[in-house]
Each structure stands twice: as C-alpha cells, then as structure tokens.
XYZ file of C-alpha atoms in Angstrom:
492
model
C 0.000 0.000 0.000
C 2.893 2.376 0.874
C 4.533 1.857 -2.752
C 0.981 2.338 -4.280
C 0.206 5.676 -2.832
C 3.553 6.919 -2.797
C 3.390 6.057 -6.412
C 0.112 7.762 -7.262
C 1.260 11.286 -5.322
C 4.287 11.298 -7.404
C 2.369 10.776 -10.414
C -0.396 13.530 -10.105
C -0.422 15.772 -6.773
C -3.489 15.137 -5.117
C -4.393 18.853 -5.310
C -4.546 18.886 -9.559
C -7.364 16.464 -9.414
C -9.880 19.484 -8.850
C -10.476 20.173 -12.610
C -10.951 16.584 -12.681
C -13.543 16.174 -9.815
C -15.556 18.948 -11.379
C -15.639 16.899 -14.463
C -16.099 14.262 -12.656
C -19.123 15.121 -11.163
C -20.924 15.422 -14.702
C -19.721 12.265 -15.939
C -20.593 10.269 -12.915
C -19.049 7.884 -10.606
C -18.335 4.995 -13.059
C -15.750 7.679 -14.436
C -13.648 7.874 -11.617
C -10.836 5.816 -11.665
C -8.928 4.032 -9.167
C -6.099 6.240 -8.586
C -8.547 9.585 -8.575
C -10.175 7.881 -5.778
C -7.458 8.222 -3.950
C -5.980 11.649 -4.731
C -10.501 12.991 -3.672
C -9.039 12.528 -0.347
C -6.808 15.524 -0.557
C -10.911 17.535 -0.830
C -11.479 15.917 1.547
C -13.711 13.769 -0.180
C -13.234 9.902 1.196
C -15.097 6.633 -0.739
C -16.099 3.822 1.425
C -16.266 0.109 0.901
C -19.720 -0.077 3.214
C -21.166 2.878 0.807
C -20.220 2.137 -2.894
C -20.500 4.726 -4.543
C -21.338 7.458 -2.282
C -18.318 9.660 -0.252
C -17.910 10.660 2.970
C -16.797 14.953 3.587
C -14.722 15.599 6.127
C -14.616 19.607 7.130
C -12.118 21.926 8.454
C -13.097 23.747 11.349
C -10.267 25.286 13.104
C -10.202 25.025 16.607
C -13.614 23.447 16.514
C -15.307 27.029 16.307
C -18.147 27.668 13.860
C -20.890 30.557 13.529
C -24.848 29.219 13.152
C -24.394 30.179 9.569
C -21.528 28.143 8.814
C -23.939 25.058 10.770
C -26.691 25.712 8.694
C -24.570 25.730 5.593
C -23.732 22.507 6.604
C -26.769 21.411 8.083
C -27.964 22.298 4.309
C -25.541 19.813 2.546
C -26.349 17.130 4.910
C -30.450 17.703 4.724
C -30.369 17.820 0.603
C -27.542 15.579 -0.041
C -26.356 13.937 2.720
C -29.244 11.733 3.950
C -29.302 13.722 7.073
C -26.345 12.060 8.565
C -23.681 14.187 10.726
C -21.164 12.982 12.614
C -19.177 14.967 15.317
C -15.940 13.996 15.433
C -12.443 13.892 18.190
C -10.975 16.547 15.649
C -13.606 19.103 16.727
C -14.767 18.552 13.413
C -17.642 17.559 11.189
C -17.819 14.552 8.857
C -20.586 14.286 6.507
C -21.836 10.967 4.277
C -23.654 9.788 1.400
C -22.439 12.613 -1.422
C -22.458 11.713 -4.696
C -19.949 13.297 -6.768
C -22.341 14.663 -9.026
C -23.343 16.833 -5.889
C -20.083 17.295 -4.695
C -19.598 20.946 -7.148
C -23.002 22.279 -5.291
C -21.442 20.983 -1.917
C -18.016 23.207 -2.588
C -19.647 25.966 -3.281
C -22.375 26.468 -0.148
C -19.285 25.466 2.067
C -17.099 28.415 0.357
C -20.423 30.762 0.150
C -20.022 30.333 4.473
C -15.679 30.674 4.377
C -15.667 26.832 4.893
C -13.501 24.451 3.156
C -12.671 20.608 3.113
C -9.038 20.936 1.563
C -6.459 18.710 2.975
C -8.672 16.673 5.015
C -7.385 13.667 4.509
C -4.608 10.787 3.487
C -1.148 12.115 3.765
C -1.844 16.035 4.664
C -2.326 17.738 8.340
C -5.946 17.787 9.457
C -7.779 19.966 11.407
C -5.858 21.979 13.750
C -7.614 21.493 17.312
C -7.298 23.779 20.161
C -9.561 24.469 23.860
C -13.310 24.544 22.840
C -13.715 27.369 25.269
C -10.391 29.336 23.972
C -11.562 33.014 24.532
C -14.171 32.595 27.304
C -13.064 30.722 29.839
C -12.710 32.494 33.084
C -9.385 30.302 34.170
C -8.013 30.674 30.907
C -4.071 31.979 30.451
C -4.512 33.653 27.014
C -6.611 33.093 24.249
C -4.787 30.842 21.640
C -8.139 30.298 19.014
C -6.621 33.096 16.771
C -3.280 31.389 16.159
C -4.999 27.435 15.952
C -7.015 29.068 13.060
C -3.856 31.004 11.159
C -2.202 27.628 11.021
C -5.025 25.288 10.225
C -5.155 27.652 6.947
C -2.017 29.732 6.450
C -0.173 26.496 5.908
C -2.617 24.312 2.941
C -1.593 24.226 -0.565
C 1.271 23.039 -2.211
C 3.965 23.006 0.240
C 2.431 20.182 2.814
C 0.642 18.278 0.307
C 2.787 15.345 -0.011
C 3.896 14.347 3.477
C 4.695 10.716 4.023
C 1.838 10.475 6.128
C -0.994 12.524 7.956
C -0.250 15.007 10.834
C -1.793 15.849 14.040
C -1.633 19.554 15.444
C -3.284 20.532 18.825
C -2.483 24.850 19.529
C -4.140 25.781 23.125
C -4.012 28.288 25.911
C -5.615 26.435 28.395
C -4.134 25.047 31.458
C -6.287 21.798 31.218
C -4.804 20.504 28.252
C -8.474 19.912 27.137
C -7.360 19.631 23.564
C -5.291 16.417 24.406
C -1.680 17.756 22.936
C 0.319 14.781 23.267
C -1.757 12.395 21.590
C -0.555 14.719 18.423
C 2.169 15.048 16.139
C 2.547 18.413 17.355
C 0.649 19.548 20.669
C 1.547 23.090 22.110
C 0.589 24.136 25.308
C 0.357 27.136 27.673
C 3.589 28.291 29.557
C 5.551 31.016 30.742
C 9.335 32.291 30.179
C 11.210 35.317 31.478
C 13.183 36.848 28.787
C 15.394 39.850 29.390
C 13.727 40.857 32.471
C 10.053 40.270 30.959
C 7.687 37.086 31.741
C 6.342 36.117 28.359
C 3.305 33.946 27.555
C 3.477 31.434 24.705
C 4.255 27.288 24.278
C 5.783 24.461 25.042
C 6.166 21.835 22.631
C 5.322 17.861 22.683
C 6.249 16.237 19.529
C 5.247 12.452 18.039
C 2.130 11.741 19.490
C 0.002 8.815 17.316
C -2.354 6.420 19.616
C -3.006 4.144 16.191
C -1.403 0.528 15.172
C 0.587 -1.587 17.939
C 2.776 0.624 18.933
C 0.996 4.047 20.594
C 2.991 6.809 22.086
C 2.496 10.015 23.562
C 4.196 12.980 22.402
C 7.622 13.509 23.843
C 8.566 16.919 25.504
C 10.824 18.890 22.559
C 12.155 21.273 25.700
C 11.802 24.516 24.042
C 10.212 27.294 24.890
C 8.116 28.874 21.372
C 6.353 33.192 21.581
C 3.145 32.940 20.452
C 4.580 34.844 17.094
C 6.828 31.503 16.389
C 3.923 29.396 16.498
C 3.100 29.339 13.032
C 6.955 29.304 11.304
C 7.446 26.478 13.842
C 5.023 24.410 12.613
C 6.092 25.051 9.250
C 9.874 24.118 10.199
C 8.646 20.290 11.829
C 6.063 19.838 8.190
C 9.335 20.820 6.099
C 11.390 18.358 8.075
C 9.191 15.503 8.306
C 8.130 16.276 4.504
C 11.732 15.871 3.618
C 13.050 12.973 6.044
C 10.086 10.819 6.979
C 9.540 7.467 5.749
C 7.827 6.694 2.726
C 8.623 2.476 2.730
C 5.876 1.476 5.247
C 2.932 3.362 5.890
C 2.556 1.350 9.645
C 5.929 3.184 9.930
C 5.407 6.664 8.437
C 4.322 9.378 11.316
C 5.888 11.673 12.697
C 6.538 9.287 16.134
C 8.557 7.161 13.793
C 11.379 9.755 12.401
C 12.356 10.494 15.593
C 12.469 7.491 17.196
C 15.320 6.964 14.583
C 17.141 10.489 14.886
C 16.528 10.964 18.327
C 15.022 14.327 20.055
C 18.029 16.030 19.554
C 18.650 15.293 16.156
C 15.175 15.762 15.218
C 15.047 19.793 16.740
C 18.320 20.745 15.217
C 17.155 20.132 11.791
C 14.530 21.427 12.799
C 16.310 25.030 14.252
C 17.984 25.055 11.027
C 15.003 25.473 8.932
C 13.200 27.822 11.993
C 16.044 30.006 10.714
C 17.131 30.868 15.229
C 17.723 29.180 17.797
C 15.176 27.947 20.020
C 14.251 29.374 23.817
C 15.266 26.958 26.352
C 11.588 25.777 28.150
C 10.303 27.977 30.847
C 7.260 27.348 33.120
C 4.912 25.134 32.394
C 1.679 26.708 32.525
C -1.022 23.291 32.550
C -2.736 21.330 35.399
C -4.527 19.033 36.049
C -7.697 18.452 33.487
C -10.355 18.465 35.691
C -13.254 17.468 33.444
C -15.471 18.125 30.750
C -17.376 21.142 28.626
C -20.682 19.275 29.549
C -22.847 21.790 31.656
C -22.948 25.303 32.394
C -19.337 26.976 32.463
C -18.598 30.749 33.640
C -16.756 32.704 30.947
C -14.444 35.634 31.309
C -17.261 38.451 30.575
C -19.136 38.531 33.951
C -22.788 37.268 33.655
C -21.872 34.811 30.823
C -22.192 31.213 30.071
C -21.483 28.430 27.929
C -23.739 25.187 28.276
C -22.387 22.343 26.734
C -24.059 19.681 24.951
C -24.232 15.816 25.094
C -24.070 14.377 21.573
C -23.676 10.268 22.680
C -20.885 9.438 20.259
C -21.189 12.278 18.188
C -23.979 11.068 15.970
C -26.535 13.569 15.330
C -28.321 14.581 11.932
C -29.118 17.652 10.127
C -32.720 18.591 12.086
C -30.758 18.525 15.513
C -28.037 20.778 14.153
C -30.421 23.110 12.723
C -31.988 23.474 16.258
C -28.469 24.520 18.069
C -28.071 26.839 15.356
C -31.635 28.231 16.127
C -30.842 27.991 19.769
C -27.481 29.463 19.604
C -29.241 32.899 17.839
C -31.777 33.064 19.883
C -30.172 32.081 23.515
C -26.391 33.283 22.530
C -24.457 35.252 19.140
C -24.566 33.510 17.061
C -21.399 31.328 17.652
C -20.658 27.260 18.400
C -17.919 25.150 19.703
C -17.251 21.222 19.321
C -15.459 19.373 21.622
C -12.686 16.603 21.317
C -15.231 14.568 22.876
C -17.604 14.601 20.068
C -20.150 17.478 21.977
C -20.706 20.940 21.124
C -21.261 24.147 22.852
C -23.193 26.907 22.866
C -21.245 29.949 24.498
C -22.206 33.813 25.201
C -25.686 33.153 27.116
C -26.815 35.771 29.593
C -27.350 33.864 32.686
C -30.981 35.223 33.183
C -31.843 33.105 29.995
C -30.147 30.032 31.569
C -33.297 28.606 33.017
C -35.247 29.159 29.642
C -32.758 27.396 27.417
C -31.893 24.236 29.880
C -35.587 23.990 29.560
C -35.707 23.923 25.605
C -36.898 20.138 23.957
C -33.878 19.360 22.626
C -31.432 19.869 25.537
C -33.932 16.781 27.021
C -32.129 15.032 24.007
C -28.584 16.349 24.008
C -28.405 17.013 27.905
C -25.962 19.255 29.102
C -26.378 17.272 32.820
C -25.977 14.150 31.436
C -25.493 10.728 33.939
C -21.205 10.519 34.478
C -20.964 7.011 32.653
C -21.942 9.280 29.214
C -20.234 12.306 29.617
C -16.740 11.128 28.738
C -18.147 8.903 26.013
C -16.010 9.044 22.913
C -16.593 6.230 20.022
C -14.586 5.624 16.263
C -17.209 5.691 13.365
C -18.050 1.931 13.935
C -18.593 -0.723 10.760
C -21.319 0.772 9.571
C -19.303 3.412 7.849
C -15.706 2.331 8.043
C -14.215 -1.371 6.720
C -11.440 -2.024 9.720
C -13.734 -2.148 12.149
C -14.618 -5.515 13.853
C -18.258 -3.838 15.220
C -21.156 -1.085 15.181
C -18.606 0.588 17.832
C -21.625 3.686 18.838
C -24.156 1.044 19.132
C -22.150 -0.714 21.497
C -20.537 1.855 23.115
C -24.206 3.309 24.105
C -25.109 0.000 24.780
C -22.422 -0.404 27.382
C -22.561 3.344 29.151
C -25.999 3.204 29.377
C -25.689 -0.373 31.417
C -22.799 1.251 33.224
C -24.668 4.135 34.215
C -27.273 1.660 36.255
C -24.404 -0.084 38.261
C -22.420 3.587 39.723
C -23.053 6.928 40.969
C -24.472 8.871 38.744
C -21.589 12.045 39.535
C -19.319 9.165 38.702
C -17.788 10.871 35.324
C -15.943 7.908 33.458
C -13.894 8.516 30.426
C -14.727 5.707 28.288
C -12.941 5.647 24.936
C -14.077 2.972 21.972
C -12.113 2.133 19.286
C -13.640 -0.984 16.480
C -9.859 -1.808 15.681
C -5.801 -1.308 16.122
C -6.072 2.311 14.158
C -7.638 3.532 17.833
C -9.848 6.789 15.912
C -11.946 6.410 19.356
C -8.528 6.859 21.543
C -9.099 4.146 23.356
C -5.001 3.902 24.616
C -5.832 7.606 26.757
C -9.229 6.428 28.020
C -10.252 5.997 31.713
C -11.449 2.816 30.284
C -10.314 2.069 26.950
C -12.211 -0.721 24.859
C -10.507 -2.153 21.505
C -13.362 -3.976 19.691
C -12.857 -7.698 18.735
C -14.558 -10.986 17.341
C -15.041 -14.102 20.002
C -15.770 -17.814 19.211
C -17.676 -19.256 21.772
C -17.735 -22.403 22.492
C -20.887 -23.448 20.588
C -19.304 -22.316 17.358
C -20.950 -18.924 16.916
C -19.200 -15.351 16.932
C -20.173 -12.452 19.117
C -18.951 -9.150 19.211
C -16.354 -8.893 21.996
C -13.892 -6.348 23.494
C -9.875 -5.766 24.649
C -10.480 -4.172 27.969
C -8.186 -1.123 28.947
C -7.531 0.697 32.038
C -5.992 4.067 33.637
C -4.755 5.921 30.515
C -5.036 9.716 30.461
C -3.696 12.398 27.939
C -0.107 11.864 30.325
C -0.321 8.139 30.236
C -1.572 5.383 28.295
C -3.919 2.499 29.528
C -3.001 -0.910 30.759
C -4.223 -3.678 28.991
C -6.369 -5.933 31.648
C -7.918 -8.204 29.717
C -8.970 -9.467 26.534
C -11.862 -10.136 24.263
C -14.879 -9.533 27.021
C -18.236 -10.647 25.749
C -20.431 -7.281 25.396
C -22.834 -8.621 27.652
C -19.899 -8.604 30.545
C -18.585 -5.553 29.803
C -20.332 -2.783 32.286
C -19.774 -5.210 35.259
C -16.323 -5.372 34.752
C -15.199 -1.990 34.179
C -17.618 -0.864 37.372
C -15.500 -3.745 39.061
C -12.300 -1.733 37.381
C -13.625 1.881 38.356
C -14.056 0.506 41.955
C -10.624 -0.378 42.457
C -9.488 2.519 40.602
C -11.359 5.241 43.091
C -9.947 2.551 45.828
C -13.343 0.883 46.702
C-alpha cells in the first residue's frame, strides 16, 4: 500500500485532481478511476467500501469554532444531499456521508459561500488543527490561543504540505487543562511562561510524536523549548518541512511523525529542525497546565461577567441535520450567534446571559442532548463503527451506548468515566488515553458462533496510556467489569 500511494502522489499531486472532480461530477461515478479515488481525499472527499459509490466529507473547522451560519450551511448539505447524517468527530470537526460526486460541485460551493472548506482533510496532509473549545471565554483561561490554531489550520494548505509521508496531528491551546489532548498529536503546544530579558512572556511548550493508532501508541515527547506565540506558526512550518523531507515513505505502519524520531533521536530531530526555523530555540520555561479536571458538559462561567457556555451531550457524536439546525436556532436566539465542538464529540453553545439560563436548559432538545448528562456518558467518545468504516470488527456507537448506558445503572451517577471505543488497532476512538479504553474484537464461543467482543483497557489519560487488563470480554460482561475496574481505581 505504501509503494501504491507513494506512487500515485508522485504521479499527479493530489491537489490537480480538482479540474478533474468537477468533471467528474458530470460524468458520474463509473468515471472515476482508481487512482482519482485516492488523490478525492486531498478535498477531503473519502469513498467507502460499506457505501459504494457514495463519499464521505470531512470539514475543516479550526479550533472546533463555527458561527450558526456556517452550521446551517452545513446542516444544508447534509439535509439535501447527505441523507441527514452528521457525525461529530475527536478533531472538533464535522464529517458528513452519502455525497455523490455529481453533488459534490453544489457541496463546494455552499461550504465556500459560508468561508468553509474541506481541503487537505485527509490521506497524507495535516488535518484539522484542534485547540480548547472554550479558547476566549473561559474564566481560568491563560490567554486566548483560538486566533493562532485558526492562522495555522489555513495559512499552511496548498502546495507546500501536500505530499507528506503520512498525515499530521496539530493541537495549539491556551488552556491550562490541556483539554485539547496535545500529546496524543504530532505536534501539541501548550500554555507556559518564560522570562526573557527581564520580561515574563506567555506562549508554548512543545510535545512532539504523538500517534495512539497501530501496535505501537505513544504520547508525544517533551521537545524542551520554549516557542512566543509569534513563532507558532513558522514552527510548525519548520517540523512539516522536516518531516516532509526525512520521513519514511517504505511502510505506511511506519510513516508518522513518532517514527522519524524514534530513529534520529530528540536532539537530532530539533536541530534540523532550528535550522530550517532560521534561530535558535528558547530553552523551556514554566509550564503553565494542570490538572484536566473534566469536561465542557454543563454550564461553564466565561471571562465576561454574567456569561455562560452550556455544553451539549451528543452520545458518540452522531446527530443529523434537524438537531443541528436546532443549536443553530438555539445558539441565535439564547447566545451570538457562535458554536464550539469538543474533542469529545459534543458541542457548545457559548455567550448566554445567565438570566436566559433557566429558559434554554428547559428547551426540547437539551432533554435530548443534555448538558447534565449521567457521568458514565459524559466522557463517552466512540470511532465511526462498521457501519461506515471497513477495519472495524463492530457497530462501535451502538455498542458503546449500549455499554454506558448499562454502566450508568451499576455507579453513581456524579461518577464521570472517560470511556474511549475504538472498532480496531487504528484507535480513531482513543481508546489507549481512556479511563477505560475498549478495543473492539470478534469471540468464538464455544458453541461455534461469533459475538462481538472487546480488549479491555484501564488508567490511561492524555499523560499516560492504559493498561491492557484483559482481553476479548463478551459485550454482555462488559459494564460489570469496568464498574468492578472503576471501583478499584477510586480505591473501593
């Protein structure tokens, strides 16, 4: 597979197949060959084996922020082409399914109409640049880093970064919770502090080679450096130039980021990397992060006194284009106008006056997505499952539900349990980082038939990864043993 892609990228960049898509989308799918398949990815447009046929869209949405127009731009493509379907996904982002490529030209241009793209979205390109849902409002904050998450999830598409060896992770954020889970990326900057010449300056520091997917997870390793907020952007550019130029192209299972410098080393890595910065790096400072206490679920102060964000309970990020189209309605008529997703699949509605509080917490739909929700569903996170994607070994939301909501009956119900679901090795639904971590998997029993089954995970966080306990768990056992797991772990 490595040879075969590298092959096609060298043969056509993945970006000159937009005259061809538009013609594409006249002739029809039949039209499309092979290869072209392929290079759609880089507009984000993905085919899948469950869906013949039909593509999958996967947005860019830096920092996870959107305004109700933008949604119901969206929420448009999804209602008239799109069979409804929306998924929320760990990237703060949306994914969309069931376009036909004879739609796809109509798709573009409502998406532009709203200053929304899907360029670079997937395959060998960096994705959606994630950063604190509640960057800009949150009363504990230590400076607002939305602004600089956005410049480099666009300043840095085209040409330059479209053939890396494989895709790239970036997480930007000023918050001291390290909500936007930076060392599960390729790059994952977070909030410190440094005094230079007399004056303490806020900016980053800097993990590097984070990738949870295939055998071999690992969190990002500190880079010890110390990076202004202005050298956030031409650092990023640096690390894409280096890995562009130096990473792997033989193996894909062997092609991140993680994988370069586990061969150069740290050291190695950042000087090549300080040559193409163009100066030498600050040594690190203060780290500026503590412990993540949490969630977005709920009502949250923000900086502006009398101000609130509620967040929102979408279970595994599967919602559809009506529910959408009510947040946008609710965000106008409660908030500005403005919406946040969450690396936990959720979304938020932020700038409500606290005397409309009571009103909106008692709108229909938050008795659907509820921003009090019991603690075995709050830190629900879930991969796509098999109905849309061909590695996995099971319906991984269906499941997932199945199992929280049978896990909420056995503990408290302030018991918050982060309870990540993956349906195979690639680990989309992080489950190395989760609380509880499930890997899905296939069991013969021993009357001959197969049942859906699950690798069973325990005490990973964003700083550490899970323990494997044990393996292949019938479904039906599942919520007994991880409250049996949760007891010990809270020392029951």
């Amino acid at each position: 597979m490595a040879v075969q892609i590298e092959t096609i990228k060298k043969l056509k960049n993945g970006l000159d197949v937009l005259p061809d898509l538009y013609r594409y989308a006249s002739l029809g799918f039949a039209a499309i060959p092979e290869d072209e398949i392929e290079r759609l990815k880089w507009y984000g447009l993905l085919h899948r084996k469950q869906t013949p046929g039909f593509f999958m869209q996967r947005l860019r949405i830096p920092n996870g922020i959107l305004s109700t127009r933008q949604m119901r731009a969206i929420v448009s493509v999804s209602r008239d082409f799109g069979r409804n379907t929306m998924d929320l996904t760990t990237r703060e982002n949306i994914q969309l399914r069931w376009l036909r490529i004879e739609d796809v030209p109509e798709v573009f241009q409502r998406l532009q109409n709203v200053g929304l793209t899907s360029q670079q979205t997937g395959l060998d390109n960096y994705r959606n640049v994630m950063g604190c849902p509640l960057a800009g409002l949150h009363h504990e904050e230590i400076f607002n880093a939305a602004p600089i998450a956005q410049s480099v999830s666009l300043a840095l598409l085209g040409r330059e970064f479209s053939d890396l060896p494989r895709k790239f992770n970036i997480t930007i954020s000023g918050c001291s919770h390290d909500c936007a889970h930076s060392r599960a990326n390729d790059i994952g900057m977070t909030p410190a502090a440094k005094e230079i010449n007399g004056y303490r300056v806020l900016g980053f520091h800097v993990a590097l080679g984070g990738a949870l997917g295939g055998t071999t997870p690992q969190l990002g390793q500190d880079a010890g450096i110390f990076l202004t907020t202005e050298q956030a952007l031409p650092f990023c550019r640096a690390v894409l130039s280096v890995f562009r130029d130096n990473g792997s192209r033989e193996k894909r299972t062997e092609a991140r980021l993680k994988w370069l410098i586990r061969e150069w080393g740290m050291a190695r890595f950042m000087a090549e990397v300080e040559k193409v910065f163009g100066q030498p790096f600050f040594s690190a400072g203060e780290s500026l992060l503590a412990a993540h206490n949490g969630d977005h679920l709920g009502v949250h102060k923000q900086q502006d006194q009398g101000f609130i964000t509620v967040g929102l309970l979408v279970p595994v990020g599967r919602t559809n284009a009506q529910q959408m189209a009510e947040i946008a309605d609710l965000a106008d008529a409660y908030g500005t106008g403005e919406l946040r997703l969450t690396p936990d699949q959720n979304i938020l509605i932020p700038n409500v006056h606290e005397t409309c509080l009571d009103r909106l917490l008692a709108e229909p739909l938050l008795q659907v997505l509820q921003p009090h929700a019991p603690g075995a569903l709050r830190g629900l996170v879930s991969c796509t499952g098999r109905d849309y994607c061909h590695f996995a070994l099971s319906d991984t939301k269906e499941l997932s539900l199945q199992v929280a909501e049978e896990l909420a009956s056995l503990i408290p119900a302030e018991r918050r349990v982060d309870l990540k679901v993956s349906g195979c090795v690639h680990a989309c639904g992080q489950h190395h980082v989760g609380e509880i971590g499930l890997q899905a998997q296939r069991l013969r029993l021993e009357d001959g038939s197969i049942v859906d089954a699950f690798d069973l995970f325990v005490g990973g966080n964003h700083q550490q990864l899970a323990t494997l306990k044990a393996r292949k768990i019938p479904v039906d056992q599942l919520a007994g043993r991880i409250a049996a797991e949760l007891a010990i772990l809270d020392g029951k």
